[in-house]
Short mmCIF file of C-alpha atoms in Angstrom, two decimals:
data_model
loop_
_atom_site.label_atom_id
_atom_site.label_comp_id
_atom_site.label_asym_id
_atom_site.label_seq_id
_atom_site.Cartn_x
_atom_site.Cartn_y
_atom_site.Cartn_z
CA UNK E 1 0.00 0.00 0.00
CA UNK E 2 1.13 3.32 -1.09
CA UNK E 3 2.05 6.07 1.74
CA UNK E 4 -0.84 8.39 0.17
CA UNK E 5 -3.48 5.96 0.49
CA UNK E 6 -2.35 5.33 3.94
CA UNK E 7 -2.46 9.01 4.87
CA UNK E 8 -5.56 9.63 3.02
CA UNK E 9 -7.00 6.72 5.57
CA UNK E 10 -5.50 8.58 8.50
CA UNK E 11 -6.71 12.06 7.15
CA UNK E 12 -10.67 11.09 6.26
CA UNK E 13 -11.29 7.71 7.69
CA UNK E 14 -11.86 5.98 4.19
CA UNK E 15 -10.59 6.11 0.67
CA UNK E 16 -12.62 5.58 -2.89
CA UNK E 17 -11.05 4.35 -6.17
CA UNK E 18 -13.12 4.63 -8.99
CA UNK E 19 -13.04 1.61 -11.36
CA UNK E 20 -9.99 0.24 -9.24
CA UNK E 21 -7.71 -2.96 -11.05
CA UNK E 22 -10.67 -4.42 -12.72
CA UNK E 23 -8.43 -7.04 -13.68
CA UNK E 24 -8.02 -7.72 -9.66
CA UNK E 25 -10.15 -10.21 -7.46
CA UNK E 26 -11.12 -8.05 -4.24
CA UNK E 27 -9.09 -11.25 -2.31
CA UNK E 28 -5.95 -9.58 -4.48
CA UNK E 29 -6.64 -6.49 -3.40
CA UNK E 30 -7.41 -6.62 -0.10
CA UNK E 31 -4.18 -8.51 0.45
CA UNK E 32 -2.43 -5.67 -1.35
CA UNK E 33 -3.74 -3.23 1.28
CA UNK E 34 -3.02 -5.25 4.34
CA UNK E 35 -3.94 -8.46 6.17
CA UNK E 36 -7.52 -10.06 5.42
CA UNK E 37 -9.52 -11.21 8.11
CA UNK E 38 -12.04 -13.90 7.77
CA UNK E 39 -14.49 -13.46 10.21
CA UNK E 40 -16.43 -16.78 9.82
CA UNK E 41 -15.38 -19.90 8.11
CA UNK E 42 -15.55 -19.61 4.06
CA UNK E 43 -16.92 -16.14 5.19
CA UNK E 44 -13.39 -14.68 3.57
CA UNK E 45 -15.55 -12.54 0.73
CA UNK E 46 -19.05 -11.73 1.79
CA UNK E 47 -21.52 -10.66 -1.53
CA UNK E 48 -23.94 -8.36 -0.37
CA UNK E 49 -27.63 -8.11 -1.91
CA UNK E 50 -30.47 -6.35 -1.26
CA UNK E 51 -32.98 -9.08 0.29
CA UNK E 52 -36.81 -7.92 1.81
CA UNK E 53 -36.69 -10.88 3.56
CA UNK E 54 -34.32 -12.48 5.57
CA UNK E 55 -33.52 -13.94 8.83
CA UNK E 56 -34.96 -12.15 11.82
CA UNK E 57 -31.38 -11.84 13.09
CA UNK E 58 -30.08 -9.58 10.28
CA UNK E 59 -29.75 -6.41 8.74
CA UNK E 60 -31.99 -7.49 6.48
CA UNK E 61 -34.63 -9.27 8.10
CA UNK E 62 -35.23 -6.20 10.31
CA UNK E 63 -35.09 -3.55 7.68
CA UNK E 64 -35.57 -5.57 4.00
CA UNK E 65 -34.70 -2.85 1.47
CA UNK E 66 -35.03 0.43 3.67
CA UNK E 67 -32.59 2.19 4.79
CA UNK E 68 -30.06 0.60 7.37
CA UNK E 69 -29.06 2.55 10.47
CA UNK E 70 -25.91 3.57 10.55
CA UNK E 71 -23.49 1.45 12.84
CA UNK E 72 -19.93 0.18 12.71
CA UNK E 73 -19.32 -3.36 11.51
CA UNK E 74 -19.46 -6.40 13.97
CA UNK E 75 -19.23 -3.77 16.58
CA UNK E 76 -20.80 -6.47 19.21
CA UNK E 77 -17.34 -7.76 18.98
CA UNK E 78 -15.00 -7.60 21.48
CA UNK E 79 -12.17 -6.45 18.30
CA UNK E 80 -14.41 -5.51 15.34
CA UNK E 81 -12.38 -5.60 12.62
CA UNK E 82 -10.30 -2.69 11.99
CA UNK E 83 -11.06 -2.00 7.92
CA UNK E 84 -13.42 -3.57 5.60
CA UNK E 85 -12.96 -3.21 1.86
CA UNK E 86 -16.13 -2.75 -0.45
CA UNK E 87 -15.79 -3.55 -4.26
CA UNK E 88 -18.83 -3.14 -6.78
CA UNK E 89 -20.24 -6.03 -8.59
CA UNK E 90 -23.64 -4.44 -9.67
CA UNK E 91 -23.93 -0.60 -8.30
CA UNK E 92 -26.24 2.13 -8.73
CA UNK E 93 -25.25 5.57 -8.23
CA UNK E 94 -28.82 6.45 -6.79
CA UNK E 95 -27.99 3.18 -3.98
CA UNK E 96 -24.94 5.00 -2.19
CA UNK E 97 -22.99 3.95 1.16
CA UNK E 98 -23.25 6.80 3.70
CA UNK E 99 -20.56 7.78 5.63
CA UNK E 100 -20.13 9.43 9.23
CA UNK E 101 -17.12 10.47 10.64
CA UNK E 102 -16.53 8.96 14.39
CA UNK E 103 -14.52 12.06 15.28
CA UNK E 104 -17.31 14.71 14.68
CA UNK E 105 -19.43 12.12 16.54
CA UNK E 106 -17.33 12.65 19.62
CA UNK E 107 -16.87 15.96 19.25
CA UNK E 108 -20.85 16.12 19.33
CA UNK E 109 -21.22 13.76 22.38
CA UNK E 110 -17.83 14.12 24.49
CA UNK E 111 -15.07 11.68 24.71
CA UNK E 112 -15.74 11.54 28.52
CA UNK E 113 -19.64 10.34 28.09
CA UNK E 114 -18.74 7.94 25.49
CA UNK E 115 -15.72 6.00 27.16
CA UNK E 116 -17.79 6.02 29.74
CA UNK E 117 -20.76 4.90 28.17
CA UNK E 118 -20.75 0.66 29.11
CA UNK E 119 -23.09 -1.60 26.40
CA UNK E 120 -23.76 -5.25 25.74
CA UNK E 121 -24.41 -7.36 22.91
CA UNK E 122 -27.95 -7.93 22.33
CA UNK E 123 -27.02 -11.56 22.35
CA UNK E 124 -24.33 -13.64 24.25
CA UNK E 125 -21.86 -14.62 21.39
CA UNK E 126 -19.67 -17.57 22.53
CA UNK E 127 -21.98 -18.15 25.18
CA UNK E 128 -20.51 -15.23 27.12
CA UNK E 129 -21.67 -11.44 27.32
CA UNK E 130 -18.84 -9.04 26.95
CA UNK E 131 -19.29 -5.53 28.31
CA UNK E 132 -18.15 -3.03 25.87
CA UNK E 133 -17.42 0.71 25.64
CA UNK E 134 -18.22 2.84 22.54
CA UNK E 135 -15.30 4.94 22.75
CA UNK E 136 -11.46 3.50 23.75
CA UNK E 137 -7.78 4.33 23.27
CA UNK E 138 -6.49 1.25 21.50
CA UNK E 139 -2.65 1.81 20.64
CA UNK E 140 -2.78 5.30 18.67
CA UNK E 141 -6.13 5.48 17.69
CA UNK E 142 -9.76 5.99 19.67
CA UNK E 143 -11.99 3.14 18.52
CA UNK E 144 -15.48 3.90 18.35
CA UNK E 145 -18.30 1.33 18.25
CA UNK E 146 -21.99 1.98 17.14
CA UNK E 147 -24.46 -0.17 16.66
CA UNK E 148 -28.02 0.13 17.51
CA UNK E 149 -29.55 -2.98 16.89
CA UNK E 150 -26.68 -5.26 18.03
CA UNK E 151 -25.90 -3.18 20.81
CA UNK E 152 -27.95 -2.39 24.01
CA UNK E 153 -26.93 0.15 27.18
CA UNK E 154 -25.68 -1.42 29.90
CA UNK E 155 -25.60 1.39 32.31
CA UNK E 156 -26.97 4.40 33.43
CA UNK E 157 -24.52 6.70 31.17
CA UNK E 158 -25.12 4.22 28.80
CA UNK E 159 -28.56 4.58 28.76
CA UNK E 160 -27.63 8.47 28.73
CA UNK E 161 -25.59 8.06 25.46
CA UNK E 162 -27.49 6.11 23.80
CA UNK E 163 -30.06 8.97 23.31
CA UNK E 164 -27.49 11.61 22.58
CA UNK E 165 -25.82 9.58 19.57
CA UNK E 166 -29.65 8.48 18.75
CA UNK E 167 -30.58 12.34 18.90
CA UNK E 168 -27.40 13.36 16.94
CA UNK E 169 -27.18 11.12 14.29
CA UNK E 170 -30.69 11.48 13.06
CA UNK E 171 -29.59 15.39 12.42
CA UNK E 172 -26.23 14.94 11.00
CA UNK E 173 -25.47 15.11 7.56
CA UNK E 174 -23.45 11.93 5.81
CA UNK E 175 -20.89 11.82 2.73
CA UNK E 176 -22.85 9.76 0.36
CA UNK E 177 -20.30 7.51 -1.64
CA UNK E 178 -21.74 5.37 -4.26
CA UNK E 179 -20.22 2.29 -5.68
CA UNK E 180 -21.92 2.72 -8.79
CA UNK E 181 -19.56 1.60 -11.43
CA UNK E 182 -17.96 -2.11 -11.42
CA UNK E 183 -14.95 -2.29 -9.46
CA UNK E 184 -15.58 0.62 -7.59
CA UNK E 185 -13.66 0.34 -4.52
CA UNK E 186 -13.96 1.59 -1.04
CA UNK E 187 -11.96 1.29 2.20
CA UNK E 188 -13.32 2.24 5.18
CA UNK E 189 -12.02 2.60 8.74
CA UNK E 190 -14.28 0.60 11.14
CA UNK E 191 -12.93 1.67 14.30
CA UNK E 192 -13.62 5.23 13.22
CA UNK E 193 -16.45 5.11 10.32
CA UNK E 194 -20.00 4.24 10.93
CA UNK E 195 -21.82 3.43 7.45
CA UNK E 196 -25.24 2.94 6.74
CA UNK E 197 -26.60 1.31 3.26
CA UNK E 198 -29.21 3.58 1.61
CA UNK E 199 -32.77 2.68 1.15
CA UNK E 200 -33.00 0.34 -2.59
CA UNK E 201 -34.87 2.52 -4.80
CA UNK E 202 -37.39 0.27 -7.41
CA UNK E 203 -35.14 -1.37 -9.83
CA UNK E 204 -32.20 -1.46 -7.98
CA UNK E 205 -32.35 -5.28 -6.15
CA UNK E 206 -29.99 -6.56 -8.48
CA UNK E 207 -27.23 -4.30 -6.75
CA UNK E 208 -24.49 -6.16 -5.73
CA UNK E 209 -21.50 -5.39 -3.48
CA UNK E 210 -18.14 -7.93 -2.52
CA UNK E 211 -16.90 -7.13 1.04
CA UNK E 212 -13.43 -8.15 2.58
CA UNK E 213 -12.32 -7.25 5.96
CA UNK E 214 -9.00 -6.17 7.30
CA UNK E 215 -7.06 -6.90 10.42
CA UNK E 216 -4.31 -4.08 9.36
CA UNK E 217 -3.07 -2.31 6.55
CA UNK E 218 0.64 -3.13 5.74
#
């Protein structure tokens, strides 16, 4: 990976390449970046599709084809992963992926409520419930964690910020990126980024989006 891509991570959380290597699987690319992470077995590349049904535990089976709330990746994870890389099979440039930046997110909440701020996983996940905090110093960086279906407060300041990032986000305004071309590419931060999918507009359910995560970049 170049040292401009890696400082244009570092300088707006994420980085789009329009019509990137279309001679390149996503698996090459993604390896070219950093160090894939395969978060389920044979769940290396994940193909995202619009779906109006699906299981009750999803994205999908909650919302169908509206909207999806924006949230951070696996962020019921104890380490959600730290990048995930989106490629374009079948995009429409009226179907973008919305982007909000983690830092204006503290600034807009505090630092001190959100590290502060202890939630739980709606579910136990290895049989176990981790408590987790939405904002934390890991190495050089301040991860932050949304997620508002997978997530649930698990204290009284929890309960607190869980309206205030509610309250915010609904009046915040997101970059809209759309992977509308094939082989657009995207790279997001997760610890930093939320995203949000937008709402599939009639004639858009054959859209169609590859997604690799990322342990590191190199």
């Amino acid at each position: 990976m170049s040292l401009e891509i890696r400082d244009e991570i570092r300088k707006s959380g994420y980085i789009f390449f329009s019509s990137h290597r279309p001679n390149d699987s996503i698996v090459e690319i993604a390896e070219d970046f950093g160090k894939p992470l395969e978060p389920w077995e044979d769940g290396l590349v994940q193909t995202l599709v619009p779906l109006s049904e699906a299981a009750p535990n999803s994205y999908s089976g909650i919302f169908g084809l509206n909207r999806f709330p924006f949230h951070s990746d696996l962020a019921h994870w104890r380490t959600p992963p730290r990048y995930l890389l989106l490629r374009c099979v079948a995009g429409y440039s009226d179907i973008p992926t919305l982007l909000i930046d983690g830092h204006d997110l503290i600034d807009a909440v505090t630092l001190d409520i959100l590290a502060r701020a202890i939630f739980k996983p709606r579910r136990p996940r290895d049989g176990s419930i981790s408590l987790l905090r939405l904002c934390e110093p890991v190495e050089d960086v301040v991860r932050v964690r949304w997620d508002e279906v997978f997530l649930k407060p698990a204290s009284r300041i929890g309960e607190a910020a869980d309206l205030r990032v509610r309250e915010w986000l609904s009046t915040c305004t997101p970059t809209a990126m759309s992977l509308a071309k094939t082989h657009d590419t995207l790279l997001i931060d997760n610890w930093r980024m939320l995203h949000a999918r937008s709402p599939i507009l009639p004639g858009g359910e054959s859209r169609a989006i590859e997604r690799v995560y990322l342990e590191a970049l190199h």
